[in-house]
Short mmCIF file of C-alpha atoms and ligand atoms in Angstrom, two decimals:
data_model
loop_
_atom_site.label_atom_id
_atom_site.label_comp_id
_atom_site.label_asym_id
_atom_site.label_seq_id
_atom_site.Cartn_x
_atom_site.Cartn_y
_atom_site.Cartn_z
CA MET A 1 20.30 13.21 -10.09
CA GLU A 2 22.10 10.19 -11.45
CA THR A 3 25.84 10.68 -12.04
CA THR A 4 28.25 8.90 -14.36
CA ARG A 5 31.93 9.34 -14.97
CA CYS A 6 31.64 8.87 -18.72
CA LEU A 7 28.56 9.57 -20.85
CA ILE A 8 28.63 8.36 -24.34
CA ILE A 9 26.02 9.76 -26.77
CA GLY A 10 25.41 7.68 -29.89
CA SER A 11 25.49 3.97 -30.82
CA GLY A 12 27.36 3.66 -34.10
CA PRO A 13 30.82 2.09 -34.39
CA ALA A 14 32.35 5.14 -32.58
CA GLY A 15 29.95 5.05 -29.59
CA TYR A 16 30.09 1.28 -29.10
CA THR A 17 33.94 1.18 -29.41
CA ALA A 18 34.17 3.99 -26.90
CA ALA A 19 31.91 1.93 -24.58
CA ILE A 20 34.15 -1.16 -24.97
CA TYR A 21 37.22 0.85 -24.08
CA ALA A 22 35.67 2.95 -21.31
CA SER A 23 34.11 -0.11 -19.56
CA ARG A 24 37.34 -2.05 -19.78
CA ALA A 25 39.00 1.02 -18.08
CA ASN A 26 36.48 0.67 -15.25
CA LEU A 27 34.83 3.95 -16.07
CA ALA A 28 31.37 2.34 -15.91
CA PRO A 29 30.14 4.35 -18.93
CA VAL A 30 26.46 5.10 -19.70
CA LEU A 31 25.63 5.07 -23.34
CA TYR A 32 22.40 6.56 -24.89
CA GLU A 33 21.59 4.92 -28.21
CA GLY A 34 19.67 7.76 -29.84
CA ASN A 35 16.91 7.57 -32.32
CA MET A 36 18.60 4.99 -34.54
CA PRO A 37 20.27 2.31 -32.35
CA GLY A 38 23.30 0.94 -34.12
CA GLY A 39 23.53 4.01 -36.40
CA GLN A 40 23.76 4.19 -40.19
CA LEU A 41 25.24 0.72 -40.66
CA THR A 42 22.00 -0.88 -39.53
CA ILE A 43 20.40 0.36 -42.81
CA THR A 44 23.14 -0.89 -45.16
CA THR A 45 22.89 -4.32 -46.54
CA GLU A 46 26.27 -5.88 -45.99
CA VAL A 47 29.57 -4.54 -44.61
CA GLU A 48 32.42 -6.02 -46.57
CA ASN A 49 35.22 -3.62 -45.88
CA PHE A 50 35.46 -3.90 -42.10
CA PRO A 51 38.72 -5.83 -41.29
CA GLY A 52 38.18 -9.15 -39.62
CA TYR A 53 35.05 -10.28 -41.57
CA PRO A 54 36.45 -12.14 -44.62
CA GLU A 55 33.02 -13.12 -45.87
CA GLY A 56 31.43 -9.71 -45.02
CA VAL A 57 28.88 -9.15 -42.33
CA ASP A 58 25.28 -7.84 -42.19
CA GLY A 59 25.48 -4.24 -40.88
CA TYR A 60 22.79 -4.83 -38.32
CA GLU A 61 24.46 -7.96 -36.99
CA MET A 62 27.81 -6.30 -36.76
CA MET A 63 26.35 -3.50 -34.60
CA GLU A 64 24.64 -6.07 -32.40
CA GLN A 65 27.99 -7.75 -31.95
CA LEU A 66 29.71 -4.49 -31.02
CA LYS A 67 26.92 -3.80 -28.53
CA GLN A 68 27.28 -7.26 -27.01
CA GLN A 69 31.03 -6.77 -26.66
CA ALA A 70 30.54 -3.52 -24.80
CA ALA A 71 27.86 -5.16 -22.62
CA ARG A 72 30.19 -7.98 -21.72
CA PHE A 73 32.48 -5.49 -19.99
CA GLY A 74 29.60 -3.80 -18.16
CA ALA A 75 28.74 -0.80 -20.33
CA ASP A 76 25.30 0.47 -19.36
CA MET A 77 23.51 0.95 -22.83
CA ARG A 78 20.16 2.52 -22.80
CA ASN A 79 17.38 3.42 -25.14
CA GLY A 80 16.95 7.15 -25.16
CA ILE A 81 17.73 10.35 -26.97
CA VAL A 82 19.94 13.12 -25.44
CA THR A 83 17.69 16.05 -26.39
CA SER A 84 19.86 18.69 -24.78
CA ILE A 85 23.08 19.06 -22.77
CA ASP A 86 24.56 21.80 -20.63
CA LEU A 87 28.31 22.04 -21.28
CA SER A 88 28.82 25.29 -19.53
CA LYS A 89 30.32 23.73 -16.42
CA ARG A 90 31.37 20.36 -15.10
CA PRO A 91 29.83 18.07 -14.28
CA PHE A 92 27.90 18.41 -17.48
CA VAL A 93 24.19 17.77 -17.36
CA ALA A 94 22.37 15.99 -20.15
CA THR A 95 18.54 15.77 -20.60
CA ILE A 96 17.18 12.47 -21.81
CA ASP A 97 13.97 12.44 -23.88
CA ASP A 98 13.21 15.92 -22.70
CA ASP A 99 12.61 14.33 -19.33
CA THR A 100 15.28 12.90 -17.04
CA GLU A 101 18.66 14.38 -16.31
CA ILE A 102 22.03 12.71 -15.88
CA SER A 103 25.31 14.39 -14.93
CA ALA A 104 28.68 13.39 -16.32
CA GLU A 105 32.30 14.09 -15.53
CA ALA A 106 33.23 13.47 -19.18
CA VAL A 107 31.25 13.17 -22.45
CA ILE A 108 31.88 11.48 -25.72
CA ILE A 109 29.77 12.67 -28.55
CA ALA A 110 29.36 10.04 -31.19
CA THR A 111 26.00 10.95 -32.80
CA GLY A 112 27.09 10.55 -36.39
CA ALA A 113 25.94 12.29 -39.52
CA SER A 114 22.81 11.64 -41.48
CA ALA A 115 22.86 11.42 -45.25
CA ARG A 116 20.62 13.88 -46.88
CA TYR A 117 17.83 12.57 -49.05
CA LEU A 118 15.70 14.38 -51.61
CA GLY A 119 12.56 13.77 -49.56
CA LEU A 120 10.71 11.67 -52.15
CA ASP A 121 8.34 8.96 -50.79
CA ASP A 122 9.91 6.55 -53.40
CA GLU A 123 13.27 6.91 -51.63
CA LYS A 124 11.87 5.31 -48.52
CA HIS A 125 9.95 2.66 -50.55
CA PHE A 126 13.12 1.51 -52.32
CA GLN A 127 15.55 1.94 -49.40
CA GLY A 128 17.81 -1.16 -49.42
CA ARG A 129 16.25 -2.29 -52.64
CA GLY A 130 18.02 0.09 -55.01
CA VAL A 131 18.33 3.21 -53.03
CA SER A 132 21.48 3.97 -51.07
CA ALA A 133 23.43 6.89 -49.73
CA CYS A 134 26.75 5.05 -49.62
CA ALA A 135 28.53 3.77 -52.72
CA THR A 136 31.42 2.34 -50.73
CA CYS A 137 28.98 0.23 -48.66
CA ASP A 138 26.64 -0.87 -51.38
CA GLY A 139 28.33 -0.30 -54.78
CA PHE A 140 29.59 -3.85 -55.01
CA PHE A 141 26.08 -5.12 -55.41
CA TYR A 142 25.72 -3.14 -58.67
CA ARG A 143 28.51 -4.78 -60.60
CA LYS A 144 27.76 -4.64 -64.33
CA LYS A 145 24.53 -2.78 -63.62
CA VAL A 146 23.24 0.72 -64.37
CA VAL A 147 23.19 3.25 -61.56
CA ALA A 148 22.60 6.94 -60.98
CA VAL A 149 24.26 9.28 -58.48
CA VAL A 150 22.46 12.47 -57.47
CA GLY A 151 24.56 15.44 -56.67
CA GLY A 152 27.33 17.61 -58.19
CA GLY A 153 29.83 18.00 -55.28
CA ASP A 154 32.96 16.13 -54.40
CA SER A 155 31.07 13.30 -52.78
CA ALA A 156 28.95 12.75 -55.93
CA CYS A 157 31.97 12.79 -58.15
CA GLU A 158 33.83 10.45 -55.87
CA GLU A 159 30.91 8.10 -55.64
CA ALA A 160 30.35 8.16 -59.40
CA SER A 161 33.98 7.45 -60.10
CA TYR A 162 34.00 4.61 -57.57
CA LEU A 163 30.74 3.18 -59.09
CA ALA A 164 32.09 3.51 -62.61
CA HIS A 165 34.66 0.80 -61.82
CA LEU A 166 31.90 -1.58 -60.94
CA ALA A 167 28.75 -0.67 -62.82
CA SER A 168 28.41 -0.82 -66.65
CA LYS A 169 27.09 2.81 -66.67
CA VAL A 170 26.74 5.66 -64.20
CA TYR A 171 24.41 8.56 -64.67
CA MET A 172 25.07 11.69 -62.61
CA ILE A 173 21.90 13.73 -61.94
CA VAL A 174 22.99 17.30 -61.36
CA ARG A 175 20.40 20.03 -60.78
CA LYS A 176 22.54 22.93 -62.06
CA ASP A 177 24.40 23.34 -65.35
CA HIS A 178 27.71 22.84 -63.63
CA LEU A 179 29.37 20.80 -60.96
CA ARG A 180 30.22 22.19 -57.58
CA ALA A 181 33.10 19.73 -57.12
CA SER A 182 36.81 20.66 -57.24
CA LYS A 183 38.42 20.75 -60.64
CA VAL A 184 40.35 17.56 -60.16
CA MET A 185 37.16 15.67 -59.24
CA GLN A 186 35.29 17.21 -62.15
CA GLU A 187 38.01 16.14 -64.51
CA ARG A 188 37.81 12.61 -63.26
CA VAL A 189 34.09 12.30 -64.08
CA PHE A 190 34.30 14.20 -67.33
CA THR A 191 37.00 11.87 -68.64
CA ASN A 192 35.37 8.62 -67.54
CA PRO A 193 33.59 7.04 -70.48
CA ASN A 194 31.18 5.12 -68.12
CA ILE A 195 29.81 8.31 -66.65
CA GLU A 196 27.06 10.37 -68.30
CA ILE A 197 26.23 13.67 -66.66
CA LEU A 198 22.65 14.89 -66.86
CA PHE A 199 22.89 18.63 -66.10
CA ASN A 200 19.89 20.80 -65.24
CA THR A 201 18.06 17.68 -64.15
CA ASN A 202 16.00 16.86 -61.10
CA THR A 203 14.38 13.60 -59.95
CA LEU A 204 10.61 13.42 -59.87
CA GLY A 205 10.25 9.82 -58.59
CA LEU A 206 11.42 6.25 -58.86
CA PHE A 207 9.71 3.22 -60.14
CA GLY A 208 9.95 -0.51 -60.09
CA ASN A 209 8.22 -3.64 -58.89
CA GLU A 210 10.11 -5.56 -56.20
CA LYS A 211 13.28 -3.73 -56.85
CA LEU A 212 14.18 -0.34 -58.35
CA GLU A 213 13.87 -0.27 -62.14
CA GLY A 214 14.21 3.36 -63.06
CA ALA A 215 13.75 7.08 -62.31
CA HIS A 216 11.42 9.75 -63.60
CA LEU A 217 13.43 12.87 -64.35
CA ILE A 218 12.83 16.43 -65.44
CA ARG A 219 15.20 18.63 -67.36
CA HIS A 220 15.16 22.46 -67.45
CA LYS A 221 12.28 22.50 -64.93
CA GLY A 222 10.02 25.53 -65.21
CA THR A 223 11.49 26.80 -68.50
CA PRO A 224 10.20 26.56 -72.09
CA GLN A 225 12.70 23.73 -72.72
CA GLU A 226 11.26 21.68 -69.90
CA GLU A 227 11.21 17.95 -70.70
CA ARG A 228 10.33 14.86 -68.77
CA PHE A 229 12.02 11.52 -69.38
CA ASP A 230 12.83 8.21 -67.66
CA ILE A 231 16.05 6.30 -67.24
CA ALA A 232 16.36 2.64 -66.50
CA ILE A 233 18.54 2.11 -63.45
CA ASP A 234 19.16 -0.65 -60.82
CA GLY A 235 20.70 1.67 -58.19
CA PHE A 236 20.00 5.26 -57.12
CA PHE A 237 22.74 6.80 -54.92
CA LEU A 238 22.28 9.98 -53.02
CA ALA A 239 25.36 12.16 -52.62
CA ILE A 240 23.88 15.50 -51.80
CA GLY A 241 25.74 15.89 -48.50
CA HIS A 242 25.55 14.77 -44.96
CA THR A 243 24.22 16.66 -41.89
CA PRO A 244 26.21 16.05 -38.70
CA ASN A 245 23.82 15.28 -35.83
CA THR A 246 24.70 18.19 -33.48
CA ALA A 247 21.40 20.07 -33.09
CA PHE A 248 21.07 19.06 -29.49
CA LEU A 249 24.38 20.87 -28.69
CA ASN A 250 22.89 24.18 -29.43
CA GLY A 251 26.10 25.63 -30.70
CA GLN A 252 28.17 25.04 -27.55
CA LEU A 253 31.09 23.34 -29.38
CA ASP A 254 33.33 24.76 -32.12
CA THR A 255 32.29 23.29 -35.48
CA ASP A 256 33.41 23.84 -39.02
CA GLU A 257 31.27 25.69 -41.52
CA ASN A 258 29.26 22.57 -42.29
CA GLY A 259 28.54 21.87 -38.61
CA TYR A 260 31.14 19.10 -38.00
CA ILE A 261 32.70 19.22 -34.50
CA ILE A 262 36.27 20.36 -34.55
CA THR A 263 38.69 18.10 -32.64
CA HIS A 264 42.16 19.33 -31.54
CA GLY A 265 45.55 17.78 -31.82
CA SER A 266 45.94 14.03 -32.49
CA GLY A 267 43.13 13.04 -30.10
CA GLN A 268 39.41 13.70 -29.90
CA ALA A 269 39.29 16.75 -27.64
CA THR A 270 36.89 19.45 -28.56
CA SER A 271 36.71 23.13 -27.63
CA ILE A 272 35.43 22.30 -24.17
CA ASP A 273 37.60 20.38 -21.65
CA GLY A 274 36.15 17.04 -20.79
CA VAL A 275 34.06 16.84 -23.97
CA PHE A 276 35.30 14.60 -26.78
CA ALA A 277 33.90 13.83 -30.19
CA ALA A 278 34.31 10.66 -32.29
CA GLY A 279 33.04 9.22 -35.57
CA ASP A 280 31.21 10.97 -38.40
CA VAL A 281 29.97 13.83 -36.31
CA ALA A 282 33.61 15.01 -36.13
CA ASP A 283 34.72 13.72 -39.55
CA PRO A 284 33.50 15.38 -42.74
CA HIS A 285 36.05 13.43 -44.87
CA TYR A 286 36.45 9.65 -44.23
CA GLN A 287 33.18 8.66 -42.68
CA GLN A 288 33.94 4.88 -42.60
CA ALA A 289 32.96 2.42 -39.90
CA ILE A 290 36.55 1.62 -39.21
CA THR A 291 37.71 5.22 -38.90
CA ALA A 292 34.76 5.88 -36.56
CA ALA A 293 35.63 2.88 -34.43
CA GLY A 294 39.22 4.13 -34.21
CA MET A 295 38.06 7.51 -33.09
CA GLY A 296 35.80 5.97 -30.48
CA CYS A 297 38.77 4.06 -29.03
CA LYS A 298 40.86 7.27 -28.99
CA ALA A 299 38.00 9.24 -27.33
CA ALA A 300 37.65 6.63 -24.50
CA LEU A 301 41.48 6.71 -23.88
CA ASP A 302 41.31 10.48 -23.85
CA VAL A 303 38.52 10.38 -21.24
CA GLU A 304 40.50 7.97 -19.09
CA ARG A 305 43.53 10.35 -19.14
CA PHE A 306 41.36 13.45 -18.65
CA LEU A 307 39.72 11.91 -15.53
CA LEU A 308 43.05 10.78 -14.13
CA GLU A 309 44.49 14.37 -14.54
CA ASN A 310 41.35 15.91 -12.97
CA ASN A 311 41.27 13.46 -10.02
CA GLY A 312 38.20 11.78 -11.40
CA LYS A 313 36.22 14.98 -10.86
P1 NDP B 1 28.38 19.49 -51.25
O1 NDP B 1 27.50 20.32 -50.32
O2 NDP B 1 29.69 20.02 -51.57
O3 NDP B 1 27.57 19.24 -52.56
C1 NDP B 1 26.34 18.70 -52.54
C2 NDP B 1 25.84 18.58 -53.96
O4 NDP B 1 24.52 18.01 -53.88
C3 NDP B 1 25.78 19.83 -54.76
O5 NDP B 1 26.18 19.65 -56.11
C4 NDP B 1 24.34 20.32 -54.56
O6 NDP B 1 23.89 21.02 -55.71
C5 NDP B 1 23.62 18.97 -54.59
N1 NDP B 1 22.39 19.02 -53.91
C6 NDP B 1 22.14 19.47 -52.70
N2 NDP B 1 20.77 19.36 -52.35
C7 NDP B 1 20.27 18.82 -53.51
C8 NDP B 1 18.93 18.57 -53.84
N3 NDP B 1 17.88 18.70 -52.98
N4 NDP B 1 18.69 18.07 -55.07
C9 NDP B 1 19.70 17.92 -55.98
N5 NDP B 1 20.95 18.21 -55.70
C10 NDP B 1 21.18 18.62 -54.47
O7 NDP B 1 28.50 18.04 -50.44
P2 NDP B 1 29.53 16.89 -50.56
O8 NDP B 1 29.03 15.78 -49.77
O9 NDP B 1 29.76 16.57 -51.99
O10 NDP B 1 30.82 17.48 -49.93
C11 NDP B 1 30.86 17.92 -48.52
C12 NDP B 1 32.23 18.46 -48.24
O11 NDP B 1 33.19 17.33 -48.20
C13 NDP B 1 32.77 19.43 -49.29
O12 NDP B 1 33.46 20.40 -48.62
C14 NDP B 1 33.60 18.57 -50.15
O13 NDP B 1 34.64 19.36 -50.75
C15 NDP B 1 34.20 17.60 -49.13
N6 NDP B 1 34.57 16.30 -49.81
C16 NDP B 1 35.81 16.18 -50.31
C17 NDP B 1 36.24 15.07 -50.96
C18 NDP B 1 37.52 15.01 -51.50
O14 NDP B 1 38.28 15.97 -51.51
N7 NDP B 1 37.99 13.85 -52.00
C19 NDP B 1 35.29 13.87 -51.12
C20 NDP B 1 34.00 14.11 -50.58
C21 NDP B 1 33.67 15.35 -49.97
P3 NDP B 1 24.22 22.59 -55.89
O15 NDP B 1 25.62 22.69 -56.41
O16 NDP B 1 23.21 22.95 -56.90
O17 NDP B 1 23.95 23.24 -54.61
#
């Protein structure tokens, strides 16, 4: 069976940054890109908040550049999905595409988190043309326009408040008659004159020609007061939560109640020695490219130290 000293799982900013650092430390890392090479940034339009790009950068292009940087130092980056991994003893053994196995002295998990969508066909149709799951990434393109945010949690309130600074009007589409968000976040949206909350409302579909032009909504679904109506919007932002991509771990690492991997101390160590986690999969809170990259760097440095202390075994 093939063996590597450092296996990196995932290819977002965390995974590629870990690969840059691990390869520069002569760890000859092997990285598996997963089912979405480059990660979530490849589906955003432009990244304008990553330091070092004064004019902004296309998300896909930025991830290509990170990949090239890692390749320059010899990181071995491969197509393939880690479908399962045995973390019960070292070396750990990962299975790729339910087929080949590779053993690793240390592992960095950087598989990210996927934004949840409602599951409407129209969401796919208008992806990148009005539909987004990241206000911080895409909100800027909706200056002085009308947008809607779906969800009633802290993320939705945060995204609605953020968008209200840019857009001329923000609808919040909330399926219940109340918000789930913390009181302080609720207060923020209730007192913002640019935000109109549509309670008891669900989205039936989206419409538009080239770009998104509006949403078909339903209020009080399944009750005598049920009513259908449309709103004209340029942007439709999902904020109904993220799901950390940890299914392949099969519960072997400690996670919080939402499934995010718990890291210990100031580094990226997990509940198993030799296994480190970086990026959104271990971060329910910040979920930014720059914070993910920072964690990828820390994880690689942690692996280097771990291998040194364990005689490279
Ligand atoms: P939450 O799970 O807290 O909220 C999700 C929201 O989306 C809920 O209002 C839920 O409605 C709604 N929702 C879920 N599925 C659907 C659906 N199919 N259709 C319509 N609405 C749906 O997720 P968040 O991402 O908001 O927050 C995750 C965690 O991160 C929380 O612990 C939160 O406190 C934390 N967080 C904290 C922040 C802060 O403190 N600044 C900022 C952002 C997040 P319902 O209530 O009906 O279930």
